[in-house]
XYZ file of C-alpha atoms in Angstrom:
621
model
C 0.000 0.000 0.000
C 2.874 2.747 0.918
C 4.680 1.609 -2.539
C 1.351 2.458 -4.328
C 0.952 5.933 -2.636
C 4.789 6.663 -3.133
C 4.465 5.934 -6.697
C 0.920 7.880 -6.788
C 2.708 11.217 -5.319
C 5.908 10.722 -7.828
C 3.452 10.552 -10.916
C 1.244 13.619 -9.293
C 4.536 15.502 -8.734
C 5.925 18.660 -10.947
C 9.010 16.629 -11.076
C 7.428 14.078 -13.425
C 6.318 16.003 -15.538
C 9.778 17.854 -16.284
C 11.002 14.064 -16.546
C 8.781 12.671 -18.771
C 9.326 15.234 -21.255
C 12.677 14.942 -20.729
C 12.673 11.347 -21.638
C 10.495 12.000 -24.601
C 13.097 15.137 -25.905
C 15.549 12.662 -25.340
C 14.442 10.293 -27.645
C 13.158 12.449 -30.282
C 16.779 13.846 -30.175
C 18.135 10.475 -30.738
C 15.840 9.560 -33.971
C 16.309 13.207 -35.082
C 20.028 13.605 -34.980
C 20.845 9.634 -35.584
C 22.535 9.501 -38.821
C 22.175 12.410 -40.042
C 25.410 13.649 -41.986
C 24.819 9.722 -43.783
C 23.261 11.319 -47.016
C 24.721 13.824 -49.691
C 22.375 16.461 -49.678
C 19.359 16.473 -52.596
C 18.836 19.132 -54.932
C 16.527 21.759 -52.182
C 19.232 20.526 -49.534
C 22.208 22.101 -51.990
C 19.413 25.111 -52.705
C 19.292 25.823 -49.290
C 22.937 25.714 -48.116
C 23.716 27.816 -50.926
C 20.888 30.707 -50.632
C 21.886 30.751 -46.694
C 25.646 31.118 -47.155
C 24.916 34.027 -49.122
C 25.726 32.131 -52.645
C 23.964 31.820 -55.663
C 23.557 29.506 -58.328
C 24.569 31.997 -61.343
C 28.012 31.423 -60.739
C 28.319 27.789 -62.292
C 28.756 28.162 -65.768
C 26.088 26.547 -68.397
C 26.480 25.041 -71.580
C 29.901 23.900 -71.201
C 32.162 21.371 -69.121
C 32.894 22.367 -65.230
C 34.454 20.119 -63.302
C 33.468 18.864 -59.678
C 34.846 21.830 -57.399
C 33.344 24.265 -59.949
C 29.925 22.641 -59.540
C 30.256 22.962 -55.462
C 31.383 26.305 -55.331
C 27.828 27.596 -54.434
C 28.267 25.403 -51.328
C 31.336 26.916 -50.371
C 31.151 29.391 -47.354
C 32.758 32.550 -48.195
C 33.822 34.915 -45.657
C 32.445 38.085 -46.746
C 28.957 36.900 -47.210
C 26.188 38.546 -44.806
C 22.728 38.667 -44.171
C 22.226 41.169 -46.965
C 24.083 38.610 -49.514
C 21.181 35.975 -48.670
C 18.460 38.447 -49.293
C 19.460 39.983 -52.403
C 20.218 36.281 -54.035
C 17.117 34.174 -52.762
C 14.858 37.289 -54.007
C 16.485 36.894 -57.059
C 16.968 33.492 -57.504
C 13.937 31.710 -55.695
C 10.540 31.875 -54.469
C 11.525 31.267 -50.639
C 10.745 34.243 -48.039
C 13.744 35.324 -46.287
C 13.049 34.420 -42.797
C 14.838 30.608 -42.297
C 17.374 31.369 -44.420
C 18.543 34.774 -42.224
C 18.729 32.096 -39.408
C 20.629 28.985 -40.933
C 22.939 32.395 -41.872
C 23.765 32.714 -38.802
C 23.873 29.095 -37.407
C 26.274 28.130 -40.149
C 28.810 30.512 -39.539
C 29.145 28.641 -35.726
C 30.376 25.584 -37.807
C 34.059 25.398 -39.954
C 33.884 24.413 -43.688
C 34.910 20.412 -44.460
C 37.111 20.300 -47.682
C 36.114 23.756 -48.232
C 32.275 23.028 -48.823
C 29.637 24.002 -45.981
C 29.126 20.799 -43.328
C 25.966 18.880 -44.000
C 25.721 18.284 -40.392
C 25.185 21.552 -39.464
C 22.833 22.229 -41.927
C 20.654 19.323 -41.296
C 21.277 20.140 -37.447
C 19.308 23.272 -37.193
C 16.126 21.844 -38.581
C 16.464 18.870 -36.117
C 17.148 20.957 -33.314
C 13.991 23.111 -34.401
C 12.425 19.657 -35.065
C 12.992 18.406 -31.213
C 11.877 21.780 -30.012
C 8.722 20.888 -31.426
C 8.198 18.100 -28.799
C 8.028 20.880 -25.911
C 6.260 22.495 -27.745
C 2.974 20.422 -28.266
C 3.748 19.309 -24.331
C 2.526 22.862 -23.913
C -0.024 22.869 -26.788
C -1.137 19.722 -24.848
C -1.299 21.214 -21.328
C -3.239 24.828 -23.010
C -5.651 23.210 -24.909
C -6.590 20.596 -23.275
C -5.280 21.475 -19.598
C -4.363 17.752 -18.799
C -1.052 16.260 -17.746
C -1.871 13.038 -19.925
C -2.872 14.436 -23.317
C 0.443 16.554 -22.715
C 2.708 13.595 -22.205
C 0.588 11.897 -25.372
C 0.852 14.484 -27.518
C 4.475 14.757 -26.911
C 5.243 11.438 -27.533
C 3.461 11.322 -30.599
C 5.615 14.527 -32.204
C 8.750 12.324 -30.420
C 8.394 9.443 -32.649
C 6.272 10.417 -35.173
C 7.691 9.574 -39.057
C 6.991 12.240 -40.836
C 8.089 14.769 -37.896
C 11.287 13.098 -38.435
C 11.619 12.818 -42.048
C 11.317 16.851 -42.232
C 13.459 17.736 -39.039
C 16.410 15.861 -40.882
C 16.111 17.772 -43.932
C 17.962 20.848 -44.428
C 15.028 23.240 -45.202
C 12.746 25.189 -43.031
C 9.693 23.281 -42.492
C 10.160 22.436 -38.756
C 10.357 26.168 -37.842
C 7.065 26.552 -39.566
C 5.863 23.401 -37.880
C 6.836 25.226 -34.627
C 4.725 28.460 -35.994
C 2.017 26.506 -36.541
C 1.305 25.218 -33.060
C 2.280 28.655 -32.246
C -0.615 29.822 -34.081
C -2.716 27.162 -32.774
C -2.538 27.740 -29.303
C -3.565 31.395 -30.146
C -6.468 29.722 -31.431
C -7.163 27.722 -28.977
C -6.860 30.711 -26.558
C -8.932 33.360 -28.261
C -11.897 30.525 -29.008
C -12.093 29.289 -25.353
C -11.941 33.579 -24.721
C -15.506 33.974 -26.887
C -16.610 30.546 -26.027
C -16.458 32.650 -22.242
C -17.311 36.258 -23.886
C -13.928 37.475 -22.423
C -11.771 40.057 -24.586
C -8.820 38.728 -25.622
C -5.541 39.947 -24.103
C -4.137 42.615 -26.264
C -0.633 40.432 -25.523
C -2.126 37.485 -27.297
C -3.342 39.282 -30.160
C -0.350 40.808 -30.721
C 1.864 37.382 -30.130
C -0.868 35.870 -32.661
C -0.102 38.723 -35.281
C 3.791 38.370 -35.203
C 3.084 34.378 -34.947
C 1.315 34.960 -38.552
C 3.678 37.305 -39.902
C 6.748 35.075 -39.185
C 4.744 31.995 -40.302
C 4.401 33.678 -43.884
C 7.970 35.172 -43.944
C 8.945 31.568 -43.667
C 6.913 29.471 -46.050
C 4.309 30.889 -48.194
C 2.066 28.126 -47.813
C 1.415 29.273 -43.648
C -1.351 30.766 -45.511
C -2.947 27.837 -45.470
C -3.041 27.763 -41.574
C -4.059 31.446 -41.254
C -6.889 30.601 -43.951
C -7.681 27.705 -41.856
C -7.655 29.187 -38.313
C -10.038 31.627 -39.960
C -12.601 29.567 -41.054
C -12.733 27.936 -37.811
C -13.395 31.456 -36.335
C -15.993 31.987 -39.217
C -18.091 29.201 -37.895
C -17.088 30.255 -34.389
C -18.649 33.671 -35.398
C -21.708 32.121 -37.591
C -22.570 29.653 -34.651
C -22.883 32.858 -32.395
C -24.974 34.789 -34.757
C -27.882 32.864 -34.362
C -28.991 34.297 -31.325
C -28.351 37.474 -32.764
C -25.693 39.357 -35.227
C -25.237 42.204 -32.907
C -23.316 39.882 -30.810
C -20.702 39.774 -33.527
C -20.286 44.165 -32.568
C -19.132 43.043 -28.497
C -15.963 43.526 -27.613
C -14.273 40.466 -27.733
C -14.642 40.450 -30.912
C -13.629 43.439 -32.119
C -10.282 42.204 -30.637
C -10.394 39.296 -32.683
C -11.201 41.691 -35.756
C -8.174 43.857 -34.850
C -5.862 40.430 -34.767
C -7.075 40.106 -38.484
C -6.118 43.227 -39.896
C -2.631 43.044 -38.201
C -2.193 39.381 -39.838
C -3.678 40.816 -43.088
C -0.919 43.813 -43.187
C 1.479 41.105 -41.976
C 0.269 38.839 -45.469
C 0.197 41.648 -47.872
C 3.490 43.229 -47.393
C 4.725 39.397 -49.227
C 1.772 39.457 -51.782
C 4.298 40.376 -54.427
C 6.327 37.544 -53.937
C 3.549 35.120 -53.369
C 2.147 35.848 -56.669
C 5.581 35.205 -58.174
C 5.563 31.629 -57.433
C 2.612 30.943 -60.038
C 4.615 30.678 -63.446
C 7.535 30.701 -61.884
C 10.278 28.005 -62.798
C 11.334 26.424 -59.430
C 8.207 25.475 -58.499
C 6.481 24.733 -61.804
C 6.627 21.126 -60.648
C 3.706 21.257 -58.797
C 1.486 21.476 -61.641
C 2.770 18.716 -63.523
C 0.457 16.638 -61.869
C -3.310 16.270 -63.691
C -5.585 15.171 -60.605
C -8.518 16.432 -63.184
C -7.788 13.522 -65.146
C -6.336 11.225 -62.354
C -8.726 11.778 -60.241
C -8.060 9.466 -57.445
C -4.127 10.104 -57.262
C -3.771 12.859 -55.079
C -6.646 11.552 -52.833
C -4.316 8.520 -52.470
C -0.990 10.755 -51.775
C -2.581 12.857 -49.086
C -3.784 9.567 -47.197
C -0.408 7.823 -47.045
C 1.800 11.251 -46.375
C -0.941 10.949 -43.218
C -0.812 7.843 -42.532
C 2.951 8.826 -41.742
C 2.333 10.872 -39.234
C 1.399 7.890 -37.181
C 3.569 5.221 -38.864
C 5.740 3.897 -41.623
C 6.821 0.333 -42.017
C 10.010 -0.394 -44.637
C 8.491 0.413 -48.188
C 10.783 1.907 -50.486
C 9.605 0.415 -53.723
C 12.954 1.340 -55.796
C 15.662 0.434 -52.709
C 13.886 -2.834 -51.063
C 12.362 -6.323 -52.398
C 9.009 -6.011 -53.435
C 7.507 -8.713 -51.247
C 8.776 -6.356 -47.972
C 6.690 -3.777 -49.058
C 3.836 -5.700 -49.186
C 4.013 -7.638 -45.944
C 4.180 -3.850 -44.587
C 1.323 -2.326 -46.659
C -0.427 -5.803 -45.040
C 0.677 -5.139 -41.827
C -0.156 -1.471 -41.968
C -3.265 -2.023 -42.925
C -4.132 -5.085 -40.248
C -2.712 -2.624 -37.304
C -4.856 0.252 -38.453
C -8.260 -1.825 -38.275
C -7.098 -3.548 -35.251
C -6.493 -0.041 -33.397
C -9.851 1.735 -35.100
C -12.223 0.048 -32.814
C -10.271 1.453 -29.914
C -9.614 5.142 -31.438
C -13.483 5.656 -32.378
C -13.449 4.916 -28.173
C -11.561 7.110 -27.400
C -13.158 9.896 -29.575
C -16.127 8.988 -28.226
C -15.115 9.090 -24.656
C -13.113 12.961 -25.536
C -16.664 14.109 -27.000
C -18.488 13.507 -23.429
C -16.056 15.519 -22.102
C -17.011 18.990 -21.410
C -13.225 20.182 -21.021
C -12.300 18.224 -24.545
C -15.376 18.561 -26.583
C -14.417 22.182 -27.787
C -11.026 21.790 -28.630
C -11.276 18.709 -29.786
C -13.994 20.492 -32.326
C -11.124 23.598 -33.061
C -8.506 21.127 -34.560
C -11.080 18.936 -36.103
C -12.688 22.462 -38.240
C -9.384 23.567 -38.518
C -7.883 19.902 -40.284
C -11.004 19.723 -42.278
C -10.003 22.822 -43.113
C -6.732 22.930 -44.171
C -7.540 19.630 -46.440
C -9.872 20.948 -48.151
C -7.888 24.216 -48.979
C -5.366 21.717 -50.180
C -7.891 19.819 -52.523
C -9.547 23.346 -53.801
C -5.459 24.002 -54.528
C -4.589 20.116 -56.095
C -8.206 20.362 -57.915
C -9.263 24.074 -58.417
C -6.302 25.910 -59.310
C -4.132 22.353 -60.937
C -1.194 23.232 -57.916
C -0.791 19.898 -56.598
C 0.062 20.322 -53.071
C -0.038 16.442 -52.833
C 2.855 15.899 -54.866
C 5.033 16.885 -52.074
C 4.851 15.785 -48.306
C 6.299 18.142 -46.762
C 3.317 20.291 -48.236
C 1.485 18.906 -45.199
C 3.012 20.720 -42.442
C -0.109 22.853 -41.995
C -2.074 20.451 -40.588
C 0.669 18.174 -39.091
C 0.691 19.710 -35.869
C -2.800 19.518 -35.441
C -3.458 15.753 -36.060
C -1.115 14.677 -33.854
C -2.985 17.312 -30.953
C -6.266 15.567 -31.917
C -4.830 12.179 -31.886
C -2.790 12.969 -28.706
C -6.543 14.001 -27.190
C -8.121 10.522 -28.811
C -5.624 8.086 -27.753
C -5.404 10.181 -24.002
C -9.226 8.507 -24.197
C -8.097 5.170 -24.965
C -5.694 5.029 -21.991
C -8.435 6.714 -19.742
C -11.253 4.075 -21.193
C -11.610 2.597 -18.108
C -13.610 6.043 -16.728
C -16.388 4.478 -18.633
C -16.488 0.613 -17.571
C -18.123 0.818 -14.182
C -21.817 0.263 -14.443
C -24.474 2.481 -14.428
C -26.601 3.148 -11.484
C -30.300 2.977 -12.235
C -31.247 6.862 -12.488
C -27.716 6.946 -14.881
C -30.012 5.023 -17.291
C -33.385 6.100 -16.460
C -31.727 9.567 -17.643
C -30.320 7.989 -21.000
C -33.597 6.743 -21.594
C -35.306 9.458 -21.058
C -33.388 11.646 -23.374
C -33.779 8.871 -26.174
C -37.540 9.461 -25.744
C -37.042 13.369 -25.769
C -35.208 13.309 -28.348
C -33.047 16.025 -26.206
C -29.793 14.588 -26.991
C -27.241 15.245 -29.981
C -26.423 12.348 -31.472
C -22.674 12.030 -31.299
C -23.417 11.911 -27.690
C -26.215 9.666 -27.639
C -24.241 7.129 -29.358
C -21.413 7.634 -27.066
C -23.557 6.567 -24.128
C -25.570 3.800 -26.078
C -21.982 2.467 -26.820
C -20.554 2.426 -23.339
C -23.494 1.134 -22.348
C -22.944 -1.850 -24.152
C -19.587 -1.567 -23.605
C -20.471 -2.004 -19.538
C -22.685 -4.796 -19.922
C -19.696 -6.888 -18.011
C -18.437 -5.336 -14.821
C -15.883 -8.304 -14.816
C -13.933 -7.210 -17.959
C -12.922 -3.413 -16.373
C -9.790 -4.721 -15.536
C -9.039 -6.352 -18.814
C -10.654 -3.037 -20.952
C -8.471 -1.164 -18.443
C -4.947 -2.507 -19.882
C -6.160 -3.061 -23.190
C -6.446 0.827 -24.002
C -3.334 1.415 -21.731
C -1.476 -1.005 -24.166
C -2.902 0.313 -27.816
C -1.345 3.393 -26.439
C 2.076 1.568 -26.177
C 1.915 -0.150 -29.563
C 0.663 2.964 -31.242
C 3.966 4.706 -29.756
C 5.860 1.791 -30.457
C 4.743 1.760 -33.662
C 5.760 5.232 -34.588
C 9.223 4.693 -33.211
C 9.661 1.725 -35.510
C 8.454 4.447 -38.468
C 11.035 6.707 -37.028
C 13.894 3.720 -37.198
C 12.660 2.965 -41.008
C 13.013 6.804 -41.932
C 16.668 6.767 -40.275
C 17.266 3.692 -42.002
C 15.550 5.378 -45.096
C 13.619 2.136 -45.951
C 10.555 3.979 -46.179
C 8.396 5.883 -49.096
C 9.206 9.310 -47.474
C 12.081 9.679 -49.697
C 13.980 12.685 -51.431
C 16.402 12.075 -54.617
C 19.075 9.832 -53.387
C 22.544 10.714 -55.341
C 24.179 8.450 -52.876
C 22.434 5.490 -55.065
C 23.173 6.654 -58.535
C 26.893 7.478 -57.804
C 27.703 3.868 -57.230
C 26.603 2.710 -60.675
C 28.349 5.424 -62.346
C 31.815 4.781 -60.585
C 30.918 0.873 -60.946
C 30.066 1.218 -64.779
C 32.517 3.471 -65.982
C 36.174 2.583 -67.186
C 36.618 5.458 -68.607
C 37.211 9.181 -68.268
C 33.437 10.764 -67.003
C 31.162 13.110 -68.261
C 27.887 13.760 -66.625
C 25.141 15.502 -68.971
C 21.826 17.147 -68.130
C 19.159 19.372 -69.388
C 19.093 22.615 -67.252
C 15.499 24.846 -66.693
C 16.787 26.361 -63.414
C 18.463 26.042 -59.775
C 16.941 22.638 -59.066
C 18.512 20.760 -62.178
C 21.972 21.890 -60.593
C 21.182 21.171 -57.353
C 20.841 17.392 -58.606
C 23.894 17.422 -60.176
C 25.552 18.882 -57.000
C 24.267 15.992 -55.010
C 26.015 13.705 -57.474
C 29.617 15.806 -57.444
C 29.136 15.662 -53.413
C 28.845 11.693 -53.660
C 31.663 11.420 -56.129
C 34.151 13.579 -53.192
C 32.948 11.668 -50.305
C 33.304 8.025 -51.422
C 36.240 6.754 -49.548
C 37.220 4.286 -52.768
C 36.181 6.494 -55.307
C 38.476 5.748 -58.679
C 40.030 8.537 -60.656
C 37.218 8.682 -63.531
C 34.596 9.322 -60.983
C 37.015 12.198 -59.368
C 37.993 13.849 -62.636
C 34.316 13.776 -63.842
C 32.815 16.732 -65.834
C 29.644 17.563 -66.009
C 27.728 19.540 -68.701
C 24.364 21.667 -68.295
C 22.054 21.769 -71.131
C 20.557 25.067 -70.142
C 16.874 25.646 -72.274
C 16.838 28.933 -74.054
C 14.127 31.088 -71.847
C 13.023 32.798 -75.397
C 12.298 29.267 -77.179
C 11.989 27.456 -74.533
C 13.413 24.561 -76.219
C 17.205 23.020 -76.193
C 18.344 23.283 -79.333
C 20.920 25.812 -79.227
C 22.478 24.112 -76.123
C 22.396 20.644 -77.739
C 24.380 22.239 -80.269
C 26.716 23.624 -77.936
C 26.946 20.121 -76.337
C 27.486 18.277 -79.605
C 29.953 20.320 -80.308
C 31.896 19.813 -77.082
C 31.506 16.172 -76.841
C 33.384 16.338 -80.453
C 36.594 18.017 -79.025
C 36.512 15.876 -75.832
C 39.430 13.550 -75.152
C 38.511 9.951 -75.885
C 38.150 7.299 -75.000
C 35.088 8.364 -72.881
C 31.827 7.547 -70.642
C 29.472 9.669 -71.414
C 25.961 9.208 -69.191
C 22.960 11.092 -69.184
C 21.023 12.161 -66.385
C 17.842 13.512 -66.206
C 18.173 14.316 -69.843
C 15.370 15.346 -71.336
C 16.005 16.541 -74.952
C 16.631 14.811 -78.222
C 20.146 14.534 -79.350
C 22.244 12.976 -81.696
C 24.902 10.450 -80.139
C 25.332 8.468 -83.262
C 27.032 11.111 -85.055
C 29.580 11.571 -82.269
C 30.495 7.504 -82.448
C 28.502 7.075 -78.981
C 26.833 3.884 -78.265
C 24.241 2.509 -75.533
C 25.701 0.505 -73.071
C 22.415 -1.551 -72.058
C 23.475 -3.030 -68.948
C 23.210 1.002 -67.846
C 20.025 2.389 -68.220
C 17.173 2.895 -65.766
C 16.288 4.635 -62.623
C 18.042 4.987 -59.663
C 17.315 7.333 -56.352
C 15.030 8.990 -58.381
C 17.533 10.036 -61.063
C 17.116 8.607 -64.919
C 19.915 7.515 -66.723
C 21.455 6.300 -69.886
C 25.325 5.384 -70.489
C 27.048 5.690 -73.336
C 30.541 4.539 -74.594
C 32.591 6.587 -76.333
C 35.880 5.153 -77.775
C 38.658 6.903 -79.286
C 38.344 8.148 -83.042
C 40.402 6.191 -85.468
């Protein structure tokens, strides 16, 4: 009995608290920093390192041969590069704000060059560092909204270990500092709805936090307008629910706050409008509307379910890397481990609805995920910008699922609340709302189902653990997901140069020369990712470390390749032979024949994303 009240006041205690977070930081430092240098970076890895040293891309030369070090030089940290430098070239150069980039500025000049290029490490550090800040973060999300210990420690674990949290906080780009905007911004909403939900005003402190929250949010990914878009809708239906008993409720103070928070975050959203307009049409990004979800309907339906799906778990299934057979026995198992939990999650839901304290937040992130998807879908469908296409597109809403599942599965462990039976008047009440009719229906069927689910007093014990342990395998589950993203086994995957540089060292006997179309940045980011490969394998051979590359840049007037197939025609016909000539990512007709270059067939495919093609080119007689 005093071991159970000992271990009652250590769980009660501040001190717990502090060390359960601690223990879930901990681990989501572990899966966040583990490995994390083991990659050459992809081509928005080399697009970020450069913009934030201050570089630019226009210094590698196009349409003729450059050698390895030339190719880097944008990754090279240069000493009299400052803030100003990364301003001037990412407003010139890309469609990123400036916000992220000011920052990995400054964090990268804490860390020495490595062969003279910028360390990987430290650029992948920052956004894993922001990425375990996040786990504090929705502790406190967790405590505000829902102002319990246990959906706290919940939701924390779920950011800890969840996939797709991890995937993006080893990345070198800037999507977990919007990640930690975004549950910024949704505690402010949290805040100012449980403030009208009470008709208080809100604090002139939060509104103003919730207007710089915005404005940072948009200076550091355009697409935060999706959670300020979203956020407002939820405080449209906030507003329209309130109207009904009257519109002049919508002239009270506390919300003419909340209309003063609006115009700041509308000022703080038009002084970018400029550049936000700039993406549509605009090279770089042109990508996103390659997909045609008016014809292929289903596809991006499809996408947006399995890039969630990650958020809670992700078994070994990269298609191109692993035998096929694994990645079925994980779609099966996926799929088994989600029905088998669904039962229990519905529950818990169920349980969270009853709730007074729960019910409203729990509505909040609901409106605002509906939300954001749908703004997504009127994007993918509407306007033919496919925000499925990419993942890491789904940061807006990330947050917030794993707050409402933190909240659901916080219901699950707590299930037991609901098994002892029900006194007589308990049910005379149930009945008589049935016969009233004076009962919503989500919470009717909540108490018809634990009804049922009470029918045996004996099995409180055993219902007790159960939802105690799909809490642990749900957890367990995710760290597993975490381990197959560190492992990168799974289909959260980014162009891999570190698998096509292999088969061109492997294949090639000769001298090298790497050639690709060129539309922009992103084409020579790719072909950094390769040149970075080539200098970091330790038994690299000296074709692979002499290798040239050449950039088939499209004319912007024509936009065709002609003249720069010429160019590279030309070239390939002064070239010292004998030579291995392989194209990557090459998309433009062009004469090989002519130049006494022939297919080698054993070398042709895909690999890490990349296509190629190699050719053999012997001496001329």
């Amino acid at each position: 009995m005093s071991n159970r009240y000992w271990s009652k006041n250590i769980i009660q205690s501040p001190l717990f608290d502090w060390l359960l977070l601690l223990i879930w930081t901990g681990i989501g430092a572990i899966v966040r920093f583990a490995r994390l240098a083991s990659l050459p970076p992809w081509t928005d890895e080399c697009a970020t390192i450069a913009f934030s040293l201050g570089n630019g891309f226009h210094s590698v030369p196009l349409n003729g041969l450059i050698g390895l070090d030339v190719l880097l030089q944008p990754l090279s940290p240069l000493p009299d590069r400052g803030v100003g430098a990364v301003i001037e070239h990412l407003m010139a150069e890309s469609t990123h704000p400036p916000v992220y980039f000011v920052l990995a500025h400054l964090w990268m000049k804490l860390f020495p060059a490595i062969d003279g290029l910028a360390s990987i490490w430290a650029a992948r550090a920052l956004p894993a560092l922001l990425g375990v800040a996040s786990i504090p973060a929705m502790f406190g999300l967790g405590c505000l909204a829902f102002r319990s210990r246990l959906v706290a420690y919940i939701t924390a674990g779920m950011m800890a270990v969840s996939p797709y949290g991890i995937f993006l906080a080893k990345d070198a780009r800037h999507y977990t500092l919007a990640i930690l905007l975004v549950i910024a911004s949704l505690s402010c909403l949290i805040y100012t709805v449980r403030a009208i939900q009470t008709k208080q005003i809100l604090p002139i402190g939060v509104g103003l936090v919730w207007v710089v929250i915005n404005s940072l949010g948009i200076a550091t990914h355009y697409f935060f307008t999706l959670s300020i878009c979203s956020s407002a809708i939820v405080l449209l239906g906030k507003a329209w629910q309130e109207s009904r008993a009257g519109w002049h409720i919508l002239a009270k103070p506390y919300w003419r706050r909340i209309y003063g928070v609006a115009a700041g975050t509308l000022v703080g959203c038009l002084v970018w409008l400029g550049a936000f307009q700039s993406i549509n049409g605009s090279e770089p990004t042109s990508w996103i509307y390659d997909g045609n979800p008016n014809v292929e309907w289903f596809a991006p339906i499809g996408r947006l379910v399995i890039w969630i799906a990650s958020m809670l778990l992700l078994l070994p299934s990269a298609v191109t890397i692993i035998p096929t057979w694994i990645v079925v026995v994980s779609g099966l198992v996926t799929i088994i481990f989600l029905v088998s939990i669904w039962t229990s999650l519905v529950g818990g839901f169920q349980i969270q609805q009853e709730n007074p304290d729960t019910r409203l937040v729990l509505q909040v992130l609901g409106g605002y995920i509906i939300s954001a998807i749908a703004l997504c879908f009127i994007f993918t469908y509407g306007l033919g910008m496919d925000l499925t296409l990419g993942a890491r597109f789904q940061f807006v809403y990330f947050p917030a699922i794993i707050a409402w599942l933190g909240v659901i599965l916080a219901g699950v462990w707590e299930s037991n609340q609901l098994d002892a039976p029900e006194s007589g008047s308990q049910k005379g009440q149930i009945d008589n709302k049935i016969r009233n009719n004076s009962v919503r229906l989500p919470t009717l069927m909540s108490q018809i189902i634990s009804r049922l689910s009470v029918s045996h007093p004996s099995n409180s014990q055993h219902l007790r653990e159960k939802g105690k342990t799909v809490v642990v395998c749900i957890l367990l589950m995710g760290l597993l997901g975490g381990l197959t993203v560190i492992g990168n086994l799974g289909y959260l995957q980014n162009h891999r140069p570190d698998i096509l540089a292999p088969i061109i060292q492997q294949g090639s006997h000769s001298p090298i020369l790497i050639a690709t179309t060129h539309k922009h940045h992103g084409q020579t980011g790719r072909m950094m990712g390769l040149a970075w490969e080539f200098k970091g394998l330790r038994d690299i051979n000296s074709a692979a470390r002499e290798s040239k590359f050449f950039l088939a840049h499209r004319d912007s007037t024509t936009s065709t390749y002609t003249d720069a197939v010429e160019v590279f025609q030309k070239t390939l016909s002064q070239v010292k032979r004998p030579l291995d000539l392989w194209l990557v990512d090459f998309r433009a007709p062009v004469d090989l024949e002519s130049q006494q270059c022939f297919p080698d067939q054993r070398y042709r495919g895909w690999a890490g994303e990349y296509k190629y093609k190699l050719y053999r080119c012997p001496a001329f007689p």
